[in-house]
Amino acid sequence: MSEITLVEAVRLALARAMEEDETVLLLGEDIGIDGGVFRATDGLIERFGERRVMDTPLSESLFAGLAVGLGAQGFRPVVEYQFMGFIYPAIDQVVNHAGRLRNRTRGRLTCPMVIRAPYGGGIHAPEHHSESMEALFAHIPGIRVVIPSSPAHAYGLLLAAIRDPDPVVFLEPKRIYRAPKEEIADDGVATPLDQCFTVREGRDVTLITWGAMIIETLAAAETLAAEGVEAEVIDVATLKPLDMATILSSVERTGRCAIIHEAPLSGGVGAEIAAGLANRGLVNLLAPVGRVAGYDTVMPLPRLEIYYMPTQERILRTVRRVLAYA
Amino acid sequence: MTQVASFTIEHTRYLDLRGRPTQPLPAFAENRDVLIALYKAMVLTRTFDAKAVSLQRTGRLGTYASSLGQEAVPVGVAAAMRAEDVFLPSFREQGGQMLRGVRMVEILLYWGGDERGSDFTGPREDFPICVPVGTHAPHAVGVAHAFQLRGEARVAVCVFGDGATSRGDVYEAMNLAGVQRLPVVFVVNNNQWAISVPRARQTAAETLAQKAVAAGIPGIQVDGNDVIAVRQVVGTAIEQARAGEGPTLVEALTYRLSDHTTADDASRYRDDAEVSARWKEEPITRLRQHLSDGGQWTKTDEETLIGDCSAQVEAAASEYLATPPLPTTSMLDHLYATLPAALAEQRAEVEEATEP
């Protein structure tokens, strides 16, 4: 067992899924001989052939619709979008078809497809390459929105997403594509969807996050630990449907909570979590829910990017305010 | 300067406006039974549309899109398909759906606001009606890709309107179908009007068939009010696709004699004189004239058929009106394969709110 990166874990899961199920197909731009812009599909065309690893024309609206047709015919297409900034044409197909085909045909036709896309900032990429628009998808009925925060979760959650009988939007935090590394046994064991993961236990405050922000959040928890404050850290992992039970149970114990995400503050998934806490966990809250997020602005170009992204300092400032509230 | 590419668009018609052959008929049209089956399917479609509109006008059906005057397109297309092919209609192809085994009661249920109407008991792999214009063209390509991957001799047939040809989805679908030589046939039901926007305002292209040229696939035009021509031209395209010779775009020229839907009032934007003139071209009279000219259709045959169609449609309407309501919780029960735990509370709320 060797240590691998998140993007390597994605490739390992894709290969595993293709190995075990002939109906799994990959579609996307430059995913064949080029291996994808982040090399997530590197070597897969050599291993599985052009029939199953298909370079498509530059038609972002088309591939999502193509996957709907393939899904209805019993295939399990996995579609790669090069960057989240190019995924928006697919929203038409996801809202109007993928998310509702099962419901509108009473299960006669279904759509077991996965849409993969790297997302998020912090790598000084060009314009339109750094956004975190997961909330757009989390609002859509009939789909799942899944975000891994580590190589092990990327492997297990992607396997689960591919095996799932319904459409999954799988967003990969590209800032942590190459580091940190983790040991992964390629055992084909999926990580369950629809549940949050407690990645650090603590009794004083609950920190809720997902994707690459797990790095800053865990770092903040370490800093707090040195000060004698034990933070519990929850990785949401499946943003839709949202496992509020795990979150409520943690906050019931800690009484204090901060939500951390890179996406813009307003209307973000953090707002849904905060609303869930207000609705069902208010009596356990000892302080207002803190939120640390991207600002409600256009993702800045690289020179101002670091001032947009939540940092450990910003997280600590909010958490200390939450802790100080009496 | 050198010319590097050129194209021509062919138009096919077999019967003139008075039902007289303009050229030797295709082999299938020599068979009286085949022609009568096409005729019956068109008359049944028109009878069904009239009933559906009447149900809507009396508050017993939701908004409905009649296919009045365009019956030859879906009927000719569906007649050219094999049972194992997959049909991906727009929202005005009920005549084709019925021919493929979708039950009239199912179509009424759909427009009556009941999802069970898309759970076809007949053609289980056919797609349901597609409301967002042209967004099903990529699905047809996906279905055709599935056939190609499995090495199956099946064809996906997708029908959309003239308005849809202005959308990127239709071009993107044709483009990939061309690259992969997929077994798919695209049919434009060019009824000249996209709600209030006439064909001339939709595109400066002289024909819609030539939209195929940029995608590198054949584009042909057919008289969409001549069911023999539709069946022949679409049938040829389908058999070419089945044989691995790739996709085709067929533009069927017809005319929307009705409003866009029951929610529309075409008199706001369209001259009655134009509509009256177009009644002379409609497909049913034309084929009936042809059959009568050949002594293959009598007044008695016609009366019997009208009676049969009415009886079938009335039976379907009664069945529709007597269908027990949907369980309210079904709005959540079919969303995912298994209801996620996060939705259990909402399901319970629906159940509680609607308990008798």
XYZ file of C-alpha atoms in Angstrom:
682
model
C 0.000 0.000 0.000
C 1.517 3.297 -1.035
C 0.546 6.879 -0.350
C -1.377 8.533 -3.126
C -2.858 11.931 -3.898
C -6.536 12.833 -4.200
C -6.403 12.966 -7.999
C -4.691 9.572 -8.041
C -7.428 8.263 -5.773
C -10.012 9.516 -8.265
C -8.216 7.619 -11.039
C -7.953 4.500 -8.879
C -11.698 4.596 -8.178
C -12.532 5.151 -11.856
C -10.351 2.202 -12.857
C -11.817 0.020 -10.136
C -15.383 0.889 -11.138
C -14.628 0.237 -14.815
C -12.968 -3.047 -13.951
C -15.906 -4.329 -11.951
C -18.730 -2.999 -14.156
C -18.647 -2.947 -17.937
C -21.423 -0.382 -18.088
C -19.202 2.297 -16.542
C -18.061 4.724 -19.269
C -16.027 7.911 -19.120
C -16.921 10.933 -21.246
C -15.387 14.375 -21.429
C -12.955 16.728 -23.063
C -9.323 15.629 -23.370
C -9.841 12.665 -21.064
C -8.473 10.133 -23.568
C -4.901 10.235 -24.769
C -4.294 13.453 -22.830
C -5.573 11.886 -19.598
C -7.606 14.943 -18.600
C -6.329 18.412 -17.721
C -5.508 17.230 -14.182
C -4.561 13.703 -15.368
C -7.461 12.150 -13.486
C -8.002 9.724 -16.371
C -4.326 9.220 -17.223
C -3.724 5.787 -18.705
C -7.381 4.758 -18.665
C -7.826 4.891 -22.436
C -4.868 2.520 -22.832
C -6.390 0.178 -20.301
C -10.062 0.318 -21.231
C -10.062 1.503 -24.840
C -11.747 4.295 -26.770
C -15.180 2.724 -26.432
C -15.169 3.291 -22.690
C -13.017 6.397 -22.444
C -14.512 8.800 -24.927
C -13.148 12.199 -25.881
C -16.161 14.309 -26.730
C -16.400 17.418 -28.875
C -16.347 20.696 -26.948
C -20.061 20.516 -26.092
C -20.613 21.007 -22.377
C -24.391 20.974 -22.642
C -24.271 17.875 -24.790
C -22.316 15.543 -22.516
C -24.752 15.865 -19.662
C -27.610 15.092 -22.044
C -25.631 12.291 -23.635
C -25.206 10.794 -20.166
C -28.971 11.023 -19.575
C -29.558 8.964 -22.728
C -26.838 6.464 -21.819
C -28.117 6.238 -18.253
C -31.663 5.551 -19.432
C -30.206 2.704 -21.502
C -28.523 1.096 -18.501
C -25.010 2.500 -18.751
C -23.251 4.287 -15.915
C -21.597 7.275 -17.557
C -19.070 9.352 -15.630
C -18.746 12.764 -17.236
C -15.748 14.994 -16.594
C -16.039 18.773 -16.800
C -12.595 20.356 -16.974
C -13.414 23.066 -14.449
C -16.540 24.009 -12.570
C -16.583 27.270 -14.522
C -17.551 25.286 -17.625
C -20.223 23.153 -15.980
C -23.090 25.634 -16.147
C -24.472 24.553 -19.538
C -25.029 21.155 -17.881
C -27.376 22.646 -15.298
C -30.200 22.625 -17.872
C -29.836 18.860 -18.288
C -29.380 18.229 -14.564
C -32.429 20.266 -13.483
C -34.725 19.401 -16.367
C -33.793 15.796 -16.963
C -31.211 13.959 -14.835
C -32.785 14.968 -11.528
C -36.323 14.167 -12.616
C -36.253 11.310 -15.111
C -36.875 8.665 -12.430
C -39.651 10.665 -10.819
C -41.438 11.665 -14.006
C -41.473 8.125 -15.356
C -42.215 6.565 -11.959
C -38.910 4.713 -12.131
C -39.343 3.360 -15.660
C -36.281 5.283 -16.840
C -33.434 6.233 -14.521
C -30.237 8.169 -14.697
C -27.298 6.546 -12.892
C -24.731 9.119 -13.988
C -21.898 10.970 -12.293
C -20.777 14.471 -13.230
C -17.225 15.111 -12.022
C -15.572 18.504 -11.916
C -12.603 20.056 -10.169
C -13.736 23.109 -8.219
C -12.538 25.779 -5.826
C -9.756 28.316 -5.587
C -6.280 28.621 -4.227
C -4.168 27.465 -7.161
C -3.824 30.831 -8.933
C -5.746 29.585 -11.937
C -7.115 31.817 -14.727
C -10.527 33.462 -14.611
C -13.515 31.053 -14.401
C -11.286 28.276 -13.005
C -11.635 28.822 -9.251
C -15.293 29.126 -8.301
C -17.140 27.110 -5.649
C -20.706 26.957 -6.925
C -21.799 23.766 -5.167
C -24.890 25.492 -3.746
C -26.331 25.812 -7.269
C -26.421 22.023 -7.462
C -27.385 21.441 -3.836
C -30.678 23.188 -4.593
C -31.659 20.717 -7.325
C -34.072 17.930 -6.345
C -33.346 14.352 -7.372
C -29.567 14.499 -7.415
C -26.753 14.090 -4.915
C -23.912 16.550 -4.426
C -20.765 14.951 -3.047
C -17.412 16.551 -2.207
C -14.440 14.539 -0.931
C -11.890 16.091 1.391
C -9.115 13.501 1.269
C -7.681 10.833 -1.048
C -9.423 8.067 0.932
C -12.762 9.812 0.714
C -12.247 10.599 -2.968
C -11.760 6.883 -3.619
C -14.611 5.630 -1.465
C -17.149 8.338 -2.266
C -16.492 8.203 -6.018
C -17.018 4.432 -6.014
C -20.277 4.979 -4.123
C -21.318 7.728 -6.542
C -20.704 5.530 -9.589
C -22.567 2.599 -8.049
C -25.461 4.802 -6.949
C -28.613 4.359 -9.062
C -29.247 8.122 -9.200
C -27.349 11.117 -10.577
C -24.439 12.440 -8.519
C -22.544 15.704 -8.972
C -19.065 14.913 -7.641
C -16.970 18.022 -7.049
C -13.256 17.571 -6.520
C -11.371 20.190 -4.485
C -8.472 20.771 -6.832
C -6.391 22.737 -4.297
C -5.777 19.402 -2.524
C -5.516 17.298 -5.705
C -1.756 16.799 -5.240
C -1.313 17.042 -1.458
C -1.717 15.744 1.147
C -1.215 12.087 0.291
C -2.821 9.165 2.021
C -2.487 5.404 2.076
C -5.313 3.715 0.227
C -6.068 0.034 -0.120
C -7.642 -0.438 -3.550
C -10.183 -2.807 -2.047
C -13.304 -1.566 -3.835
C -14.938 -0.591 -0.570
C -17.232 2.399 -1.023
C -17.695 5.156 1.525
C -21.368 5.714 2.337
C -23.173 8.639 0.740
C -25.722 10.819 2.531
C -23.693 11.054 5.684
C -21.328 13.483 7.347
C -18.038 12.314 8.817
C -16.632 13.370 12.142
C -12.938 13.725 11.349
C -11.888 15.062 14.741
C -13.706 14.668 18.012
C -14.065 17.471 20.527
C -16.403 18.702 23.224
C -16.141 22.508 23.067
C -17.181 23.599 19.581
C -18.288 22.002 16.299
C -16.573 23.120 13.092
C -18.461 22.120 9.960
C -16.818 22.177 6.562
C -16.186 20.302 3.311
C -13.682 20.014 0.486
C -10.302 21.712 0.674
C -11.312 23.896 3.635
C -10.815 20.792 5.761
C -7.100 21.711 5.773
C -7.541 25.172 7.328
C -10.296 23.927 9.609
C -8.195 21.080 11.024
C -5.251 23.465 11.414
C -7.501 25.839 13.360
C -8.623 22.920 15.537
C -4.976 22.100 16.306
C -4.275 25.712 17.264
C -7.329 25.696 19.520
C -6.231 22.401 21.082
C -2.942 23.990 22.076
C -5.042 26.572 23.912
C -7.062 23.873 25.660
C -10.153 24.106 23.395
C -11.273 20.818 21.858
C -12.989 21.374 18.501
C -15.032 18.674 16.800
C -14.602 18.799 13.021
C -17.314 17.518 10.681
C -16.696 16.900 6.993
C -20.132 17.201 5.379
C -19.103 15.136 2.305
C -22.650 14.771 0.889
C -24.119 18.268 0.649
C -27.372 16.999 -0.774
C -29.194 15.257 0.745
C -27.800 16.757 3.908
C -27.191 14.650 7.011
C -28.419 17.114 9.629
C -28.692 14.313 12.203
C -24.904 14.047 12.630
C -24.549 17.821 12.795
C -27.369 18.236 15.321
C -26.004 15.479 17.496
C -22.559 17.096 17.588
C -23.934 20.546 18.378
C -26.088 18.996 21.080
C -22.833 18.052 22.813
C -20.732 21.141 22.076
C -23.406 23.861 22.083
C -21.277 25.984 19.781
C -20.737 25.853 16.073
C -19.019 27.500 13.130
C -19.521 26.659 9.462
C -16.635 27.120 7.070
C -16.862 27.131 3.284
C -15.066 28.663 0.367
C -18.256 29.431 -1.595
C -19.884 32.881 -1.272
C -21.666 33.392 2.048
C -25.217 34.224 0.969
C -27.364 31.286 -0.055
C -24.456 28.906 0.473
C -24.948 25.410 1.856
C -23.769 26.853 5.182
C -26.999 28.845 5.309
C -29.005 25.628 5.017
C -26.993 24.067 7.840
C -27.452 27.180 10.001
C -31.186 27.118 9.294
C -31.331 23.441 10.268
C -29.575 24.249 13.551
C -31.935 27.162 14.204
C -34.966 25.011 13.471
C -34.037 21.880 15.317
C -31.050 22.603 17.506
C -31.769 26.025 18.942
C -32.172 24.845 22.512
C -28.694 23.347 22.442
C -26.976 26.427 21.039
C -25.016 28.477 23.575
C -23.924 31.008 20.946
C -25.006 32.251 17.521
C -23.776 30.042 14.688
C -20.558 31.445 13.220
C -19.964 31.459 9.495
C -16.692 31.818 7.649
C -17.066 31.868 3.890
C -16.007 33.415 0.644
C -17.335 36.941 0.188
C -20.432 37.710 -1.862
C -18.381 38.777 -4.807
C -16.953 37.453 -8.018
C -14.000 35.168 -7.368
C -11.005 37.525 -7.678
C -8.211 36.876 -10.142
C -5.073 35.403 -8.543
C -3.636 38.620 -7.065
C -6.513 39.020 -4.612
C -7.428 35.357 -4.351
C -5.745 34.820 -0.965
C -7.779 37.649 0.533
C -11.002 35.978 -0.622
C -10.307 32.478 0.651
C -11.113 31.694 4.284
C -7.836 31.309 6.162
C -6.999 29.705 9.463
C -6.869 33.219 10.956
C -10.358 34.061 9.740
C -11.649 30.755 11.067
C -10.008 31.318 14.464
C -11.412 34.845 14.714
C -14.949 33.567 14.183
C -14.542 30.511 16.413
C -13.136 32.627 19.259
C -16.152 34.906 18.988
C -18.435 31.878 19.130
C -16.524 30.529 22.138
C -16.557 33.872 23.962
C -20.309 34.320 23.641
C -21.914 33.891 27.035
C -10.719 31.189 -55.378
C -11.620 27.527 -55.231
C -14.921 26.081 -54.152
C -14.172 23.632 -51.313
C -17.671 22.556 -50.352
C -21.223 22.798 -51.606
C -24.562 21.326 -50.760
C -28.014 20.710 -52.112
C -31.200 19.910 -50.210
C -33.654 17.503 -51.778
C -37.388 17.672 -51.222
C -39.603 14.594 -51.508
C -43.344 14.404 -52.098
C -45.439 11.550 -53.484
C -48.962 12.947 -53.368
C -50.053 16.378 -54.507
C -52.615 18.414 -52.592
C -55.440 16.442 -54.209
C -53.930 13.069 -53.403
C -52.646 12.348 -56.904
C -49.251 10.670 -57.208
C -46.535 13.005 -58.466
C -44.146 10.106 -59.022
C -44.205 6.309 -58.677
C -45.138 5.424 -55.093
C -42.731 3.515 -52.830
C -43.354 -0.220 -52.568
C -45.074 -0.116 -49.162
C -47.668 2.313 -50.542
C -48.835 -0.256 -53.065
C -50.222 -2.220 -50.129
C -53.738 -1.016 -49.370
C -53.642 -2.273 -45.797
C -50.496 -0.305 -45.018
C -51.978 2.913 -46.385
C -55.231 2.353 -44.546
C -53.349 1.753 -41.304
C -51.572 5.097 -41.759
C -54.863 6.771 -42.542
C -56.537 5.274 -39.485
C -53.670 6.346 -37.232
C -53.982 9.932 -38.455
C -57.757 10.001 -38.008
C -57.423 8.508 -34.532
C -54.858 11.179 -33.668
C -57.155 13.956 -34.848
C -60.087 12.494 -32.936
C -57.942 12.171 -29.836
C -56.682 15.770 -30.122
C -60.236 17.068 -30.470
C -61.308 15.163 -27.367
C -58.284 16.344 -25.391
C -58.984 19.975 -26.309
C -62.608 19.520 -25.320
C -61.586 17.997 -21.974
C -59.305 20.971 -21.405
C -62.011 23.478 -22.327
C -64.325 21.869 -19.811
C -61.759 21.929 -17.022
C -60.977 18.223 -16.997
C -57.463 18.327 -18.547
C -54.506 20.695 -18.149
C -52.836 22.631 -20.940
C -52.693 20.517 -24.088
C -50.705 20.743 -27.346
C -52.848 19.643 -30.282
C -51.222 18.243 -33.413
C -54.047 19.359 -35.700
C -52.825 19.387 -39.284
C -49.494 17.771 -38.443
C -50.656 14.197 -37.918
C -48.653 12.842 -40.843
C -45.331 13.685 -39.212
C -45.508 11.621 -36.000
C -47.577 8.889 -37.655
C -45.230 8.593 -40.638
C -42.178 8.600 -38.342
C -43.522 5.985 -35.921
C -44.714 3.801 -38.789
C -41.163 3.763 -40.127
C -39.720 2.578 -36.815
C -39.335 -0.921 -35.458
C -40.686 -1.829 -32.042
C -37.157 -2.173 -30.646
C -36.148 1.328 -31.747
C -36.465 4.170 -29.248
C -38.690 7.187 -29.824
C -37.816 10.537 -28.249
C -40.725 12.862 -28.934
C -41.191 16.533 -28.306
C -44.673 17.398 -26.982
C -46.761 17.194 -30.152
C -46.111 13.647 -31.312
C -49.000 11.852 -29.607
C -49.951 10.276 -32.948
C -46.554 8.585 -33.092
C -46.611 7.618 -29.438
C -50.007 5.972 -29.872
C -48.797 4.034 -32.880
C -45.878 2.784 -30.790
C -48.186 1.511 -28.074
C -48.434 4.371 -25.620
C -52.031 4.184 -24.420
C -54.337 7.141 -24.947
C -55.225 7.085 -21.273
C -51.533 7.528 -20.456
C -51.267 10.607 -22.674
C -54.377 12.051 -21.025
C -52.986 11.299 -17.571
C -49.777 13.148 -18.418
C -51.565 16.280 -19.636
C -54.020 15.847 -16.806
C -51.148 16.341 -14.361
C -50.392 12.755 -13.369
C -46.832 11.414 -13.640
C -48.110 7.886 -14.149
C -48.882 8.959 -17.706
C -45.158 8.711 -18.534
C -44.825 5.217 -17.087
C -45.744 3.686 -20.434
C -47.025 0.146 -20.342
C -46.152 -0.212 -24.044
C -42.785 1.003 -25.313
C -40.867 0.826 -22.022
C -37.662 2.356 -23.374
C -39.287 5.276 -25.226
C -38.682 8.660 -23.680
C -41.480 10.690 -22.180
C -42.618 13.974 -23.721
C -39.912 16.637 -23.626
C -41.129 20.107 -22.692
C -37.885 22.167 -22.649
C -37.491 22.614 -26.387
C -34.763 20.554 -28.034
C -33.158 19.409 -24.770
C -33.932 15.794 -25.671
C -31.746 15.801 -28.782
C -28.669 14.984 -26.637
C -30.620 12.118 -25.039
C -31.245 10.629 -28.474
C -27.520 10.707 -29.107
C -26.915 8.994 -25.758
C -29.448 6.293 -26.574
C -27.910 5.813 -30.024
C -24.469 5.660 -28.440
C -25.734 2.913 -26.134
C -26.960 0.960 -29.185
C -23.621 1.404 -30.916
C -21.660 0.325 -27.821
C -23.730 -2.844 -27.499
C -23.616 -3.524 -31.221
C -27.401 -3.517 -31.455
C -29.188 -2.878 -34.755
C -31.522 -0.333 -33.207
C -32.148 3.317 -33.965
C -33.043 6.330 -31.814
C -35.565 8.650 -33.444
C -35.918 12.163 -32.105
C -38.589 14.655 -33.165
C -38.443 18.365 -32.389
C -39.988 21.529 -33.775
C -38.688 24.289 -36.028
C -37.950 26.476 -32.999
C -35.645 23.789 -31.567
C -33.304 24.080 -34.533
C -32.208 27.478 -33.217
C -30.897 25.841 -30.039
C -27.337 24.756 -29.449
C -28.450 21.405 -28.060
C -29.785 20.320 -31.442
C -26.583 21.303 -33.206
C -24.382 19.730 -30.521
C -26.369 16.506 -30.761
C -26.177 16.346 -34.561
C -22.506 17.223 -34.434
C -21.545 14.357 -32.132
C -23.861 11.972 -33.966
C -21.933 12.829 -37.115
C -18.526 12.318 -35.527
C -19.502 8.927 -34.077
C -21.762 7.889 -36.977
C -24.447 7.081 -34.449
C -27.694 5.277 -35.308
C -29.995 8.248 -34.766
C -32.497 10.091 -36.958
C -33.513 13.656 -36.151
C -36.852 14.850 -37.495
C -37.847 18.505 -37.510
C -41.588 18.908 -37.350
C -41.492 22.277 -39.119
C -45.003 23.558 -38.480
C -43.921 27.109 -39.359
C -44.629 28.618 -35.951
C -42.739 28.512 -32.641
C -45.635 29.878 -30.591
C -45.795 33.379 -32.140
C -42.471 33.424 -33.959
C -42.775 32.462 -37.614
C -40.234 30.268 -39.347
C -38.710 33.249 -41.184
C -37.845 34.914 -37.876
C -36.264 31.742 -36.505
C -33.335 31.567 -38.885
C -32.053 33.102 -42.099
C -31.273 29.594 -43.386
C -33.298 28.756 -46.479
C -34.205 25.316 -45.151
C -33.941 23.718 -41.727
C -32.634 20.549 -43.348
C -29.409 22.364 -44.184
C -28.688 22.730 -40.461
C -27.318 19.212 -40.934
C -24.647 20.395 -43.333
C -22.484 22.066 -40.679
C -22.712 18.898 -38.576
C -21.493 16.836 -41.510
C -24.606 14.698 -41.763
C -27.221 14.427 -44.543
C -30.157 16.811 -44.370
C -33.273 16.217 -46.420
C -36.674 17.790 -46.711
C -39.990 16.055 -47.038
C -43.584 17.158 -47.478
C -44.731 16.634 -43.912
C -48.383 16.591 -44.949
C -47.769 13.606 -47.210
C -47.636 10.633 -44.869
C -46.322 8.388 -47.646
C -43.365 10.716 -48.136
C -42.702 11.011 -44.390
C -42.749 7.254 -43.921
C -40.578 6.643 -46.953
C -37.938 9.301 -46.308
C -37.727 8.746 -42.552
C -37.805 4.984 -43.119
C -34.852 5.190 -45.481
C -32.940 7.317 -42.967
C -33.741 4.858 -40.164
C -32.589 1.853 -42.187
C -29.369 3.644 -43.150
C -28.737 4.419 -39.492
C -29.461 0.784 -38.600
C -26.983 -0.365 -41.208
C -24.241 1.738 -39.614
C -24.331 4.482 -42.195
C -24.858 7.236 -39.665
C -27.430 9.853 -38.759
C -29.761 12.008 -40.866
C -31.761 15.154 -40.283
C -35.183 15.136 -41.929
C -37.138 18.366 -42.139
C -40.859 17.682 -42.489
C -42.772 20.701 -43.799
C -46.205 20.979 -42.260
C -48.417 23.582 -40.655
C -49.798 24.133 -37.172
C -53.511 24.585 -37.814
C -54.234 24.868 -34.092
C -53.038 27.264 -31.434
C -49.630 26.411 -29.943
C -51.436 24.908 -26.954
C -54.798 25.386 -25.308
C -53.153 28.206 -23.325
C -52.376 30.103 -26.532
C -54.505 32.344 -28.764
C -52.892 32.388 -32.185
C -55.252 35.070 -33.442
C -53.053 37.551 -31.556
C -50.221 37.031 -34.029
C -51.435 35.044 -37.053
C -53.864 35.871 -39.864
C -56.915 33.655 -40.153
C -56.524 33.854 -43.928
C -53.142 32.140 -43.669
C -54.637 29.331 -41.612
C -57.594 28.884 -43.958
C -55.269 28.610 -46.926
C -53.208 25.983 -45.149
C -56.256 23.829 -44.483
C -56.077 22.904 -48.187
C -52.760 21.125 -47.536
C -53.641 19.087 -44.464
C -52.640 15.430 -44.556
C -55.829 13.517 -43.814
C -57.985 14.760 -46.683
C -55.058 14.254 -49.014
C -54.619 10.578 -48.201
C -58.362 9.966 -48.104
C -58.636 11.449 -51.584
C -55.848 9.184 -52.765
C -57.525 6.117 -51.276
C -60.936 7.057 -52.710
C -59.429 7.741 -56.130
C -58.093 4.201 -56.117
C -61.449 2.835 -55.009
C -59.910 1.729 -51.730
C -62.008 3.837 -49.399
C -65.739 4.332 -49.331
C -68.076 6.621 -47.483
C -69.115 3.631 -45.371
C -65.487 2.892 -44.525
C -65.122 6.483 -43.424
C -68.236 6.428 -41.268
C -67.172 3.170 -39.652
C -63.711 4.547 -38.934
C -65.030 7.764 -37.391
C -67.291 5.689 -35.157
C -64.424 3.386 -34.133
C -62.079 6.258 -33.375
C -64.699 8.065 -31.303
C -65.455 4.916 -29.353
C -61.759 4.312 -28.623
C -61.174 7.901 -27.591
C -64.301 8.042 -25.432
C -63.278 4.818 -23.702
C -59.827 6.270 -23.008
C -61.339 9.498 -21.709
C -63.651 7.560 -19.380
C -60.750 5.492 -18.110
C -58.742 8.679 -17.585
C -61.533 10.388 -15.686
C -62.070 7.293 -13.531
C -58.382 6.848 -12.652
C -57.920 6.977 -8.869
C -55.803 9.898 -7.682
C -52.086 9.615 -7.124
C -50.922 8.987 -3.571
C -49.628 12.383 -2.414
C -46.421 10.852 -1.057
C -45.585 9.650 -4.563
C -44.092 13.111 -5.157
C -41.191 11.972 -2.977
C -41.292 8.208 -3.393
C -39.936 8.179 -6.947
C -37.322 10.889 -6.602
C -34.494 8.535 -5.677
C -34.198 4.748 -5.819
C -34.462 4.812 -2.022
C -35.796 7.763 -0.083
C -32.826 9.470 1.612
C -33.140 9.727 5.383
C -32.989 13.506 5.046
C -36.328 13.454 3.194
C -38.199 11.196 5.628
C -39.471 14.141 7.635
C -40.829 15.935 4.554
C -42.522 12.744 3.404
C -44.153 12.362 6.802
C -45.331 15.967 6.599
C -46.925 15.375 3.180
C -48.567 12.237 4.468
C -49.911 13.940 7.572
C -51.139 17.019 5.700
C -53.093 14.935 3.215
C -54.473 12.210 5.435
C -58.134 11.742 4.681
